N, CA, C and O atoms as a Tinker XYZ file with bonds, in Angstrom:
   232  protein
     1  N    -34.031000  120.749000    1.398000    73     2
     2  CA   -34.086000  119.600000    0.434000    64     1     3
     3  C    -35.666000  119.043000    0.128000    63     2     4     5
     4  O    -36.536000  119.440000    0.903000    81     3
     5  N    -35.993000  118.283000   -0.797000    73     3     6
     6  CA   -37.308000  117.706000   -0.593000    64     5     7
     7  C    -38.604000  118.514000   -1.462000    63     6     8     9
     8  O    -39.590000  117.935000   -1.918000    81     7
     9  N    -38.309000  120.056000   -1.563000    73     7    10
    10  CA   -39.241000  121.054000   -2.138000    64     9    11
    11  C    -39.457000  120.518000   -3.494000    63    10    12    13
    12  O    -40.608000  120.461000   -3.927000    81    11
    13  N    -38.264000  120.041000   -4.345000    73    11    14
    14  CA   -38.358000  119.859000   -5.751000    64    13    15
    15  C    -39.792000  119.150000   -6.389000    63    14    16    17
    16  O    -40.299000  119.406000   -7.481000    81    15
    17  N    -40.183000  118.366000   -5.555000    73    15    18
    18  CA   -41.480000  117.199000   -6.038000    64    17    19
    19  C    -42.638000  117.990000   -5.570000    63    18    20    21
    20  O    -43.670000  117.762000   -6.200000    81    19
    21  N    -42.719000  118.810000   -4.680000    73    19    22
    22  CA   -44.166000  119.718000   -4.330000    64    21    23
    23  C    -44.017000  120.633000   -5.336000    63    22    24    25
    24  O    -44.954000  120.710000   -6.130000    81    23
    25  N    -43.001000  121.399000   -5.512000    73    23    26
    26  CA   -42.974000  122.546000   -6.171000    64    25    27
    27  C    -43.331000  121.971000   -7.573000    63    26    28    29
    28  O    -44.420000  122.304000   -8.041000    81    27
    29  N    -42.544000  121.160000   -8.276000    73    27    30
    30  CA   -43.215000  120.259000   -9.481000    64    29    31
    31  C    -44.606000  120.526000  -10.009000    63    30    32    33
    32  O    -45.063000  121.090000  -11.003000    81    31
    33  N    -45.243000  119.716000   -8.645000    73    31    34
    34  CA   -46.876000  119.504000   -8.725000    64    33    35
    35  C    -47.250000  120.770000   -8.628000    63    34    36    37
    36  O    -48.219000  120.866000   -9.382000    81    35
    37  N    -47.059000  121.717000   -8.174000    73    35    38
    38  CA   -47.733000  123.105000   -7.991000    64    37    39
    39  C    -47.675000  123.474000   -9.499000    63    38    40    41
    40  O    -48.705000  123.596000  -10.161000    81    39
    41  N    -46.461000  123.643000  -10.005000    73    39    42
    42  CA   -46.177000  124.275000  -11.405000    64    41    43
    43  C    -47.199000  123.501000  -12.744000    63    42    44    45
    44  O    -47.711000  123.991000  -13.751000    81    43
    45  N    -47.184000  121.842000  -12.087000    73    43    46
    46  CA   -48.195000  121.685000  -13.523000    64    45    47
    47  C    -49.456000  121.776000  -13.180000    63    46    48    49
    48  O    -50.250000  121.675000  -14.116000    81    47
    49  N    -49.969000  121.963000  -11.947000    73    47    50
    50  CA   -51.302000  122.293000  -11.641000    64    49    51
    51  C    -51.586000  123.993000  -12.033000    63    50    52    53
    52  O    -52.728000  124.364000  -12.303000    81    51
    53  N    -50.682000  124.739000  -12.029000    73    51    54
    54  CA   -50.577000  125.954000  -12.128000    64    53    55
    55  C    -50.568000  125.999000  -13.975000    63    54    56    57
    56  O    -50.993000  127.048000  -14.460000    81    55
    57  N    -50.273000  125.310000  -14.591000    73    55    58
    58  CA   -50.142000  125.239000  -15.930000    64    57    59
    59  C    -51.044000  124.583000  -16.405000    63    58    60    61
    60  O    -51.115000  124.744000  -17.623000    81    59
    61  N    -52.020000  123.683000  -15.866000    73    59    62
    62  CA   -52.860000  122.946000  -16.043000    64    61    63
    63  C    -54.214000  124.161000  -15.842000    63    62    64    65
    64  O    -55.046000  124.345000  -16.731000    81    63
    65  N    -54.221000  124.754000  -14.785000    73    63    66
    66  CA   -55.631000  126.154000  -14.581000    64    65    67
    67  C    -55.306000  127.043000  -16.064000    63    66    68    69
    68  O    -56.216000  127.146000  -16.886000    81    67
    69  N    -54.387000  127.466000  -16.245000    73    67    70
    70  CA   -53.353000  128.592000  -17.245000    64    69    71
    71  C    -53.754000  128.129000  -18.853000    63    70    72    73
    72  O    -53.846000  128.864000  -19.836000    81    71
    73  N    -53.849000  127.442000  -18.811000    73    71    74
    74  CA   -54.126000  126.635000  -20.021000    64    73    75
    75  C    -55.225000  126.041000  -20.531000    63    74    76    77
    76  O    -55.542000  126.063000  -21.720000    81    75
    77  N    -56.091000  125.259000  -19.241000    73    75    78
    78  CA   -57.399000  124.582000  -19.535000    64    77    79
    79  C    -58.569000  125.546000  -20.530000    63    78    80    81
    80  O    -58.815000  126.751000  -20.462000    81    79
    81  N    -59.059000  124.643000  -21.310000    73    79    82
    82  CA   -60.160000  125.794000  -22.286000    64    81    83
    83  C    -61.423000  124.908000  -21.672000    63    82    84    85
    84  O    -61.434000  123.694000  -21.473000    81    83
    85  N    -62.525000  125.906000  -21.422000    73    83    86
    86  CA   -63.702000  125.230000  -20.919000    64    85    87
    87  C    -64.658000  126.406000  -21.354000    63    86    88    89
    88  O    -64.414000  127.582000  -21.622000    81    87
    89  N    -66.177000  125.465000  -21.324000    73    87    90
    90  CA   -67.331000  126.461000  -22.471000    64    89    91
    91  C    -68.276000  126.551000  -21.002000    63    90    92    93
    92  O    -68.849000  125.562000  -20.546000    81    91
    93  N    -68.323000  127.924000  -20.357000    73    91    94
    94  CA   -68.910000  128.128000  -18.674000    64    93    95
    95  C    -70.510000  128.099000  -19.681000    63    94    96    97
    96  O    -70.751000  128.462000  -20.833000    81    95
    97  N    -71.560000  127.349000  -18.350000    73    95    98
    98  CA   -72.699000  127.644000  -19.044000    64    97    99
    99  C    -73.154000  129.058000  -18.414000    63    98   100   101
   100  O    -73.395000  129.311000  -17.233000    81    99
   101  N    -73.186000  129.595000  -19.125000    73    99   102
   102  CA   -73.506000  131.380000  -18.751000    64   101   103
   103  C    -75.013000  131.242000  -18.499000    63   102   104   105
   104  O    -75.373000  132.023000  -17.617000    81   103
   105  N    -76.101000  130.420000  -19.048000    73   103   106
   106  CA   -77.683000  130.907000  -18.869000    64   105   107
   107  C    -77.916000  129.977000  -16.966000    63   106   108   109
   108  O    -78.458000  130.345000  -15.924000    81   107
   109  N    -77.139000  128.658000  -17.399000    73   107   110
   110  CA   -77.378000  128.577000  -15.651000    64   109   111
   111  C    -76.622000  129.302000  -14.699000    63   110   112   113
   112  O    -77.119000  129.442000  -13.582000    81   111
   113  N    -75.630000  129.734000  -14.912000    73   111   114
   114  CA   -75.345000  130.828000  -13.961000    64   113   115
   115  C    -75.561000  131.982000  -13.835000    63   114   116   117
   116  O    -75.148000  132.622000  -12.868000    81   115
   117  N    -76.325000  132.533000  -14.885000    73   115   118
   118  CA   -77.369000  133.799000  -14.767000    64   117   119
   119  C    -78.541000  133.164000  -13.888000    63   118   120   121
   120  O    -78.600000  133.680000  -12.772000    81   119
   121  N    -79.475000  132.178000  -14.123000    73   119   122
   122  CA   -80.422000  131.227000  -13.735000    64   121   123
   123  C    -79.890000  131.756000  -11.964000    63   122   124   125
   124  O    -80.507000  132.564000  -11.270000    81   123
   125  N    -78.740000  131.102000  -11.612000    73   123   126
   126  CA   -78.046000  130.851000  -10.188000    64   125   127
   127  C    -78.379000  132.005000   -9.690000    63   126   128   129
   128  O    -79.056000  132.256000   -8.693000    81   127
   129  N    -77.874000  132.685000  -10.427000    73   127   130
   130  CA   -77.385000  134.361000   -9.809000    64   129   131
   131  C    -78.853000  135.186000   -9.372000    63   130   132   133
   132  O    -79.088000  135.960000   -8.444000    81   131
   133  N    -79.701000  134.660000  -10.457000    73   131   134
   134  CA   -80.600000  135.626000  -10.064000    64   133   135
   135  C    -82.059000  134.821000   -9.218000    63   134   136   137
   136  O    -83.141000  135.310000   -8.893000    81   135
   137  N    -81.495000  133.370000   -9.055000    73   135   138
   138  CA   -82.282000  133.065000   -8.060000    64   137   139
   139  C    -83.364000  132.192000   -8.287000    63   138   140   141
   140  O    -84.049000  131.550000   -7.490000    81   139
   141  N    -83.409000  132.312000   -9.969000    73   139   142
   142  CA   -84.427000  131.374000  -10.813000    64   141   143
   143  C    -84.280000  129.571000  -10.895000    63   142   144   145
   144  O    -83.957000  129.018000  -11.946000    81   143
   145  N    -84.527000  128.924000   -9.821000    73   143   146
   146  CA   -84.109000  127.938000   -9.745000    64   145   147
   147  C    -84.934000  126.761000  -10.322000    63   146   148   149
   148  O    -85.852000  126.639000   -9.511000    81   147
   149  N    -85.109000  125.767000  -11.357000    73   147   150
   150  CA   -86.085000  125.051000  -12.203000    64   149   151
   151  C    -86.365000  123.922000  -10.800000    63   150   152   153
   152  O    -87.449000  123.359000  -10.646000    81   151
   153  N    -85.281000  123.749000   -9.935000    73   151   154
   154  CA   -85.463000  122.446000   -9.119000    64   153   155
   155  C    -86.769000  123.028000   -7.898000    63   154   156   157
   156  O    -86.842000  124.132000   -7.358000    81   155
   157  N    -87.502000  122.073000   -7.779000    73   155   158
   158  CA   -88.256000  122.301000   -6.749000    64   157   159
   159  C    -88.121000  121.980000   -5.458000    63   158   160   161
   160  O    -87.778000  120.818000   -5.240000    81   159
   161  N    -88.362000  122.959000   -4.181000    73   159   162
   162  CA   -88.027000  122.802000   -3.008000    64   161   163
   163  C    -88.403000  120.830000   -2.553000    63   162   164   165
   164  O    -89.208000  120.160000   -3.199000    81   163
   165  N    -87.627000  120.308000   -1.396000    73   163   166
   166  CA   -87.829000  119.348000   -1.084000    64   165   167
   167  C    -89.194000  119.492000   -0.178000    63   166   168   169
   168  O    -89.441000  120.592000    0.316000    81   167
   169  N    -89.962000  118.527000    0.010000    73   167   170
   170  CA   -91.005000  118.625000    1.099000    64   169   171
   171  C    -91.103000  119.194000    2.341000    63   170   172   173
   172  O    -91.992000  119.904000    2.810000    81   171
   173  N    -89.406000  118.530000    3.130000    73   171   174
   174  CA   -88.838000  118.392000    4.283000    64   173   175
   175  C    -88.202000  119.785000    4.728000    63   174   176   177
   176  O    -88.126000  120.203000    5.883000    81   175
   177  N    -87.816000  120.341000    3.704000    73   175   178
   178  CA   -87.605000  121.805000    3.358000    64   177   179
   179  C    -88.608000  123.307000    3.075000    63   178   180   181
   180  O    -88.294000  124.496000    3.032000    81   179
   181  N    -89.544000  122.795000    2.962000    73   179   182
   182  CA   -90.690000  123.841000    2.458000    64   181   183
   183  C    -90.807000  124.645000    3.775000    63   182   184   185
   184  O    -90.333000  125.777000    3.865000    81   183
   185  N    -91.284000  124.191000    4.530000    73   183   186
   186  CA   -91.572000  125.144000    5.741000    64   185   187
   187  C    -90.712000  125.936000    6.129000    63   186   188   189
   188  O    -91.164000  126.855000    6.812000    81   187
   189  N    -88.977000  125.941000    5.856000    73   187   190
   190  CA   -88.094000  126.579000    5.888000    64   189   191
   191  C    -87.862000  128.047000    4.835000    63   190   192   193
   192  O    -87.506000  129.219000    4.959000    81   191
   193  N    -88.405000  126.933000    3.571000    73   191   194
   194  CA   -88.210000  128.354000    2.447000    64   193   195
   195  C    -89.495000  129.113000    2.591000    63   194   196   197
   196  O    -89.368000  130.287000    2.244000    81   195
   197  N    -90.772000  128.764000    3.029000    73   195   198
   198  CA   -91.511000  129.521000    3.427000    64   197   199
   199  C    -90.955000  131.104000    4.511000    63   198   200   201
   200  O    -91.005000  132.313000    4.285000    81   199
   201  N    -90.442000  130.253000    5.731000    73   199   202
   202  CA   -89.854000  131.153000    6.386000    64   201   203
   203  C    -88.897000  132.417000    6.275000    63   202   204   205
   204  O    -88.826000  133.498000    6.860000    81   203
   205  N    -88.093000  131.693000    5.107000    73   203   206
   206  CA   -86.938000  132.450000    4.719000    64   205   207
   207  C    -87.440000  133.316000    3.243000    63   206   208   209
   208  O    -86.691000  134.028000    2.575000    81   207
   209  N    -88.800000  133.058000    2.974000    73   207   210
   210  CA   -88.840000  133.476000    1.094000    64   209   211
   211  C    -89.181000  135.290000    1.792000    63   210   212   213
   212  O    -89.640000  135.635000    2.881000    81   211
   213  N    -88.831000  135.904000    0.896000    73   211   214
   214  CA   -89.587000  137.036000    0.679000    64   213   215
   215  C    -88.465000  138.182000    0.497000    63   214   216   217
   216  O    -87.344000  138.002000    0.021000    81   215
   217  N    -88.986000  139.371000    0.966000    73   215   218
   218  CA   -87.722000  140.652000    0.534000    64   217   219
   219  C    -86.567000  140.612000    1.447000    63   218   220   221
   220  O    -85.488000  140.755000    0.874000    81   219
   221  N    -86.547000  140.542000    2.014000    73   219   222
   222  CA   -85.080000  140.361000    3.171000    64   221   223
   223  C    -84.055000  139.417000    2.939000    63   222   224   225
   224  O    -82.854000  139.669000    3.027000    81   223
   225  N    -84.707000  137.977000    2.547000    73   223   226
   226  CA   -84.009000  137.019000    2.200000    64   225   227
   227  C    -83.163000  137.345000    0.712000    63   226   228   229
   228  O    -82.132000  136.684000    0.586000    81   227
   229  N    -83.401000  138.025000   -0.101000    73   227   230
   230  CA   -82.594000  138.269000   -1.495000    64   229   231
   231  C    -81.445000  139.031000   -0.995000    63   230   232
   232  O    -80.573000  139.417000   -1.774000    81   231
């Protein structure tokens, strides 16, 4: 007993995910996957970026 409410919520969430429509930002995804970030690295992390930047970091 008591599982009805939980199952109803799971069903509602599953239906929402199944029928939801959205437009993914494919250009942003491509930039993220290729490591082309338009955001500059904050100064406090610049030394770490220099340390880990390079062919082995990819």
